[in-house]
């Protein structure tokens, strides 16, 4: 399951890794550099489309995962309530037969005030924890959707930057025509550095998606949510 989920981030990383080739662009002949740039632009454009399709599948999978885990937590909450009320004598033992660990005995044993107060506090703490996990799944899913959109935008930016670089490379200067070599290496280097910066940012975003997916399958998702993120 995780292999399918993470394939999108892996695809993005593969596309971004292609950008390192242009770091050596200024070392080749003009014809070699132009051919490389044209090929890389076509490759990145195709990869951008593939990453977008994979992203849609990832968001759908994350939503399914959220719904499945929420259903488990909600069932756990229902069982916790049933066990508590059976123990309090409010419900019959049959009320929690569907739970993994149903209550023993008829319940309804009289408790002193301190014990009863402690039992109620513990039950409420348990409910609070389960409800926090349910809310955390919604938060984590929303962050995955946002990060997925961010990665899509970065891939768009990668292709746009490559297109700009390609336009520059495909338009030789008069001096280049005379000397037979690329003379505007500084501009090419600046554009390549910009591509590397976008690549690094996209790689970080892909890592964030990995971490968020890990958090969604954690035993206690509420502990994985940082309110400052």
Tab-separated table of C-alpha atoms in Angstrom:
chain	number	residue	atom	x	y	z
A	1	UNK	CA	0.000	0.000	0.000
A	2	UNK	CA	2.745	2.451	0.938
A	3	UNK	CA	4.582	1.659	-2.298
A	4	UNK	CA	1.536	2.796	-4.276
A	5	UNK	CA	1.058	5.847	-2.079
A	6	UNK	CA	4.651	7.000	-2.340
A	7	UNK	CA	5.026	6.369	-6.100
A	8	UNK	CA	3.953	9.929	-6.822
A	9	UNK	CA	6.655	11.486	-4.677
A	10	UNK	CA	9.182	9.098	-6.208
A	11	UNK	CA	8.050	10.180	-9.688
A	12	UNK	CA	8.511	13.801	-8.765
A	13	UNK	CA	11.980	13.102	-7.428
A	14	UNK	CA	12.949	11.336	-10.664
A	15	UNK	CA	11.792	14.318	-12.701
A	16	UNK	CA	13.599	16.761	-10.448
A	17	UNK	CA	16.796	14.719	-10.606
A	18	UNK	CA	16.930	15.339	-14.361
A	19	UNK	CA	17.645	18.986	-13.693
A	20	UNK	CA	21.140	18.197	-12.472
A	21	UNK	CA	22.108	17.463	-16.078
A	22	UNK	CA	21.867	21.123	-16.996
A	23	UNK	CA	24.510	22.009	-14.441
A	24	UNK	CA	26.990	20.820	-17.080
A	25	UNK	CA	25.198	22.433	-20.007
A	26	UNK	CA	27.733	25.204	-20.447
A	27	UNK	CA	30.485	22.620	-20.939
A	28	UNK	CA	29.020	21.203	-24.162
A	29	UNK	CA	28.853	22.527	-27.690
A	30	UNK	CA	25.898	24.770	-28.604
A	31	UNK	CA	24.301	21.940	-30.624
A	32	UNK	CA	24.692	19.445	-27.771
A	33	UNK	CA	23.288	21.901	-25.235
A	34	UNK	CA	20.307	22.750	-27.436
A	35	UNK	CA	19.512	19.092	-28.062
A	36	UNK	CA	19.811	18.339	-24.347
A	37	UNK	CA	17.579	21.260	-23.413
A	38	UNK	CA	14.896	20.297	-25.953
A	39	UNK	CA	14.902	16.689	-24.762
A	40	UNK	CA	14.795	17.662	-21.118
A	41	UNK	CA	11.915	20.091	-21.638
A	42	UNK	CA	9.882	17.351	-23.343
A	43	UNK	CA	10.749	14.871	-20.574
A	44	UNK	CA	9.848	17.261	-17.768
A	45	UNK	CA	6.575	18.224	-19.459
A	46	UNK	CA	5.584	14.554	-19.690
A	47	UNK	CA	6.707	13.948	-16.116
A	48	UNK	CA	4.674	16.942	-14.923
A	49	UNK	CA	1.541	15.337	-16.375
A	50	UNK	CA	2.350	11.958	-14.833
A	51	UNK	CA	2.994	13.495	-11.419
A	52	UNK	CA	-0.351	15.301	-11.592
A	53	UNK	CA	-2.202	12.055	-12.326
A	54	UNK	CA	-0.367	10.254	-9.533
A	55	UNK	CA	-1.173	13.134	-7.211
A	56	UNK	CA	-4.891	12.755	-7.780
A	57	UNK	CA	-4.597	9.043	-6.984
A	58	UNK	CA	-2.603	9.811	-3.825
A	59	UNK	CA	-5.219	12.255	-2.533
A	60	UNK	CA	-7.974	9.708	-3.170
A	61	UNK	CA	-5.994	7.030	-1.356
A	62	UNK	CA	-5.296	9.338	1.573
A	63	UNK	CA	-9.029	10.035	1.839
A	64	UNK	CA	-9.816	6.300	1.840
A	65	UNK	CA	-7.184	5.775	4.517
A	66	UNK	CA	-8.680	8.585	6.577
A	67	UNK	CA	-12.187	7.118	6.336
A	68	UNK	CA	-10.986	3.618	7.250
A	69	UNK	CA	-9.047	4.797	10.284
A	70	UNK	CA	-11.853	7.103	11.410
A	71	UNK	CA	-14.266	4.155	11.252
A	72	UNK	CA	-11.945	2.120	13.480
A	73	UNK	CA	-11.592	4.945	15.987
A	74	UNK	CA	-15.351	5.524	16.002
A	75	UNK	CA	-15.918	1.808	16.665
A	76	UNK	CA	-13.350	2.010	19.469
A	77	UNK	CA	-15.216	4.998	20.908
A	78	UNK	CA	-18.551	3.147	20.764
A	79	UNK	CA	-17.031	0.155	22.554
A	80	UNK	CA	-15.450	2.346	25.227
A	81	UNK	CA	-18.820	3.969	25.885
A	82	UNK	CA	-20.588	0.599	25.945
A	83	UNK	CA	-18.082	-0.923	28.377
A	84	UNK	CA	-18.359	2.101	30.639
A	85	UNK	CA	-22.166	2.059	30.745
A	86	UNK	CA	-22.265	-1.715	31.214
A	87	UNK	CA	-19.885	-1.366	34.136
A	88	UNK	CA	-22.101	1.404	35.525
A	89	UNK	CA	-25.156	-0.820	35.206
A	90	UNK	CA	-26.854	1.488	32.732
A	91	UNK	CA	-26.685	-1.046	29.882
A	92	UNK	CA	-26.825	-4.834	29.791
A	93	UNK	CA	-23.600	-6.796	29.119
A	94	UNK	CA	-24.976	-7.729	25.686
A	95	UNK	CA	-24.600	-4.074	24.656
A	96	UNK	CA	-20.875	-4.479	24.110
A	97	UNK	CA	-20.804	-8.014	22.706
A	98	UNK	CA	-19.434	-6.626	19.426
A	99	UNK	CA	-16.353	-5.203	21.167
A	100	UNK	CA	-13.020	-6.988	21.174
A	101	UNK	CA	-12.926	-6.966	24.978
A	102	UNK	CA	-16.527	-6.915	26.226
A	103	UNK	CA	-17.268	-6.206	29.872
A	104	UNK	CA	-17.426	-9.078	32.315
A	105	UNK	CA	-20.310	-9.552	34.695
A	106	UNK	CA	-23.570	-7.713	35.060
A	107	UNK	CA	-21.995	-4.453	36.191
A	108	UNK	CA	-23.897	-1.992	38.294
A	109	UNK	CA	-21.748	-2.595	41.378
A	110	UNK	CA	-22.082	0.333	43.764
A	111	UNK	CA	-18.924	2.459	43.908
A	112	UNK	CA	-17.846	4.963	46.476
A	113	UNK	CA	-17.728	8.573	45.330
A	114	UNK	CA	-13.964	8.718	44.848
A	115	UNK	CA	-13.818	5.529	42.767
A	116	UNK	CA	-16.803	6.589	40.681
A	117	UNK	CA	-15.254	10.000	40.068
A	118	UNK	CA	-11.972	8.372	39.003
A	119	UNK	CA	-13.790	5.967	36.653
A	120	UNK	CA	-15.629	8.845	35.002
A	121	UNK	CA	-12.430	10.871	34.627
A	122	UNK	CA	-10.617	7.949	33.014
A	123	UNK	CA	-13.499	7.304	30.648
A	124	UNK	CA	-13.633	10.955	29.631
A	125	UNK	CA	-9.865	11.018	29.082
A	126	UNK	CA	-10.147	7.986	26.837
A	127	UNK	CA	-12.974	9.564	24.852
A	128	UNK	CA	-11.003	12.792	24.491
A	129	UNK	CA	-8.007	10.897	23.149
A	130	UNK	CA	-10.058	8.993	20.587
A	131	UNK	CA	-11.863	12.144	19.442
A	132	UNK	CA	-8.490	13.897	19.111
A	133	UNK	CA	-7.249	11.087	16.860
A	134	UNK	CA	-10.341	11.388	14.669
A	135	UNK	CA	-9.828	15.150	14.351
A	136	UNK	CA	-6.119	14.641	13.652
A	137	UNK	CA	-6.898	12.423	10.668
A	138	UNK	CA	-8.924	15.250	9.135
A	139	UNK	CA	-6.078	17.691	9.778
A	140	UNK	CA	-3.449	15.382	8.297
A	141	UNK	CA	-5.578	14.715	5.229
A	142	UNK	CA	-6.081	18.442	4.661
A	143	UNK	CA	-2.321	18.958	4.893
A	144	UNK	CA	-1.686	16.185	2.365
A	145	UNK	CA	-4.131	17.825	-0.045
A	146	UNK	CA	-2.380	21.180	0.443
A	147	UNK	CA	1.114	19.710	0.054
A	148	UNK	CA	0.020	17.806	-3.048
A	149	UNK	CA	-1.208	21.041	-4.599
A	150	UNK	CA	2.062	22.700	-3.580
A	151	UNK	CA	4.080	19.978	-5.300
A	152	UNK	CA	1.933	20.330	-8.424
A	153	UNK	CA	2.616	24.067	-8.448
A	154	UNK	CA	6.349	23.470	-8.030
A	155	UNK	CA	6.352	21.014	-10.924
A	156	UNK	CA	4.585	23.656	-13.022
A	157	UNK	CA	7.291	26.103	-12.003
A	158	UNK	CA	10.021	23.618	-12.910
A	159	UNK	CA	8.615	23.216	-16.415
A	160	UNK	CA	8.152	26.983	-16.814
A	161	UNK	CA	11.744	27.617	-15.708
A	162	UNK	CA	13.020	24.933	-18.076
A	163	UNK	CA	10.977	26.449	-20.915
A	164	UNK	CA	12.537	29.860	-20.223
A	165	UNK	CA	16.002	28.338	-20.171
A	166	UNK	CA	15.257	26.436	-23.359
A	167	UNK	CA	14.131	29.621	-25.100
A	168	UNK	CA	17.355	31.315	-24.087
A	169	UNK	CA	19.509	28.383	-25.185
A	170	UNK	CA	17.759	28.005	-28.548
A	171	UNK	CA	18.434	31.654	-29.441
A	172	UNK	CA	22.151	32.066	-30.171
A	173	UNK	CA	23.818	35.453	-29.925
A	174	UNK	CA	25.773	37.025	-32.761
A	175	UNK	CA	29.023	36.447	-30.877
A	176	UNK	CA	28.123	32.797	-30.421
A	177	UNK	CA	27.614	32.416	-34.154
A	178	UNK	CA	31.110	33.825	-34.737
A	179	UNK	CA	32.959	31.926	-32.010
A	180	UNK	CA	30.995	28.664	-32.292
A	181	UNK	CA	30.606	28.375	-28.538
A	182	UNK	CA	28.150	29.425	-25.849
A	183	UNK	CA	29.284	32.783	-24.519
A	184	UNK	CA	26.381	33.707	-22.237
A	185	UNK	CA	27.296	31.086	-19.666
A	186	UNK	CA	26.498	33.392	-16.723
A	187	UNK	CA	22.836	33.669	-17.717
A	188	UNK	CA	22.588	29.916	-18.252
A	189	UNK	CA	24.222	29.321	-14.874
A	190	UNK	CA	21.758	31.690	-13.168
A	191	UNK	CA	18.769	29.959	-14.731
A	192	UNK	CA	20.179	26.537	-13.852
A	193	UNK	CA	20.680	27.687	-10.262
A	194	UNK	CA	17.032	28.759	-10.185
A	195	UNK	CA	16.010	25.299	-11.385
A	196	UNK	CA	18.131	23.693	-8.664
A	197	UNK	CA	16.430	25.882	-6.061
A	198	UNK	CA	12.966	24.825	-7.233
A	199	UNK	CA	14.116	21.204	-7.282
A	200	UNK	CA	15.266	21.417	-3.668
A	201	UNK	CA	11.970	22.976	-2.594
A	202	UNK	CA	9.981	20.300	-4.407
A	203	UNK	CA	12.121	17.591	-2.824
A	204	UNK	CA	11.369	19.015	0.608
A	205	UNK	CA	7.648	19.072	-0.202
A	206	UNK	CA	7.792	15.436	-1.299
A	207	UNK	CA	9.457	14.597	2.030
A	208	UNK	CA	6.639	16.418	3.836
A	209	UNK	CA	4.090	14.261	2.023
A	210	UNK	CA	5.965	11.125	3.111
A	211	UNK	CA	5.903	12.291	6.727
A	212	UNK	CA	2.199	13.162	6.635
A	213	UNK	CA	1.295	9.746	5.235
A	214	UNK	CA	3.360	8.102	7.973
A	215	UNK	CA	1.462	10.176	10.525
A	216	UNK	CA	-1.895	9.034	9.143
A	217	UNK	CA	-1.046	5.388	9.836
A	218	UNK	CA	0.553	6.062	13.225
A	219	UNK	CA	-1.104	4.400	16.274
A	220	UNK	CA	-1.873	7.822	17.742
A	221	UNK	CA	-2.306	10.368	14.912
A	222	UNK	CA	-3.083	13.188	17.369
A	223	UNK	CA	0.513	13.070	18.614
A	224	UNK	CA	1.737	13.579	15.047
A	225	UNK	CA	-0.093	16.873	14.532
A	226	UNK	CA	1.936	19.984	15.182
A	227	UNK	CA	-0.424	22.960	15.549
A	228	UNK	CA	2.320	25.297	14.336
A	229	UNK	CA	2.637	23.562	10.935
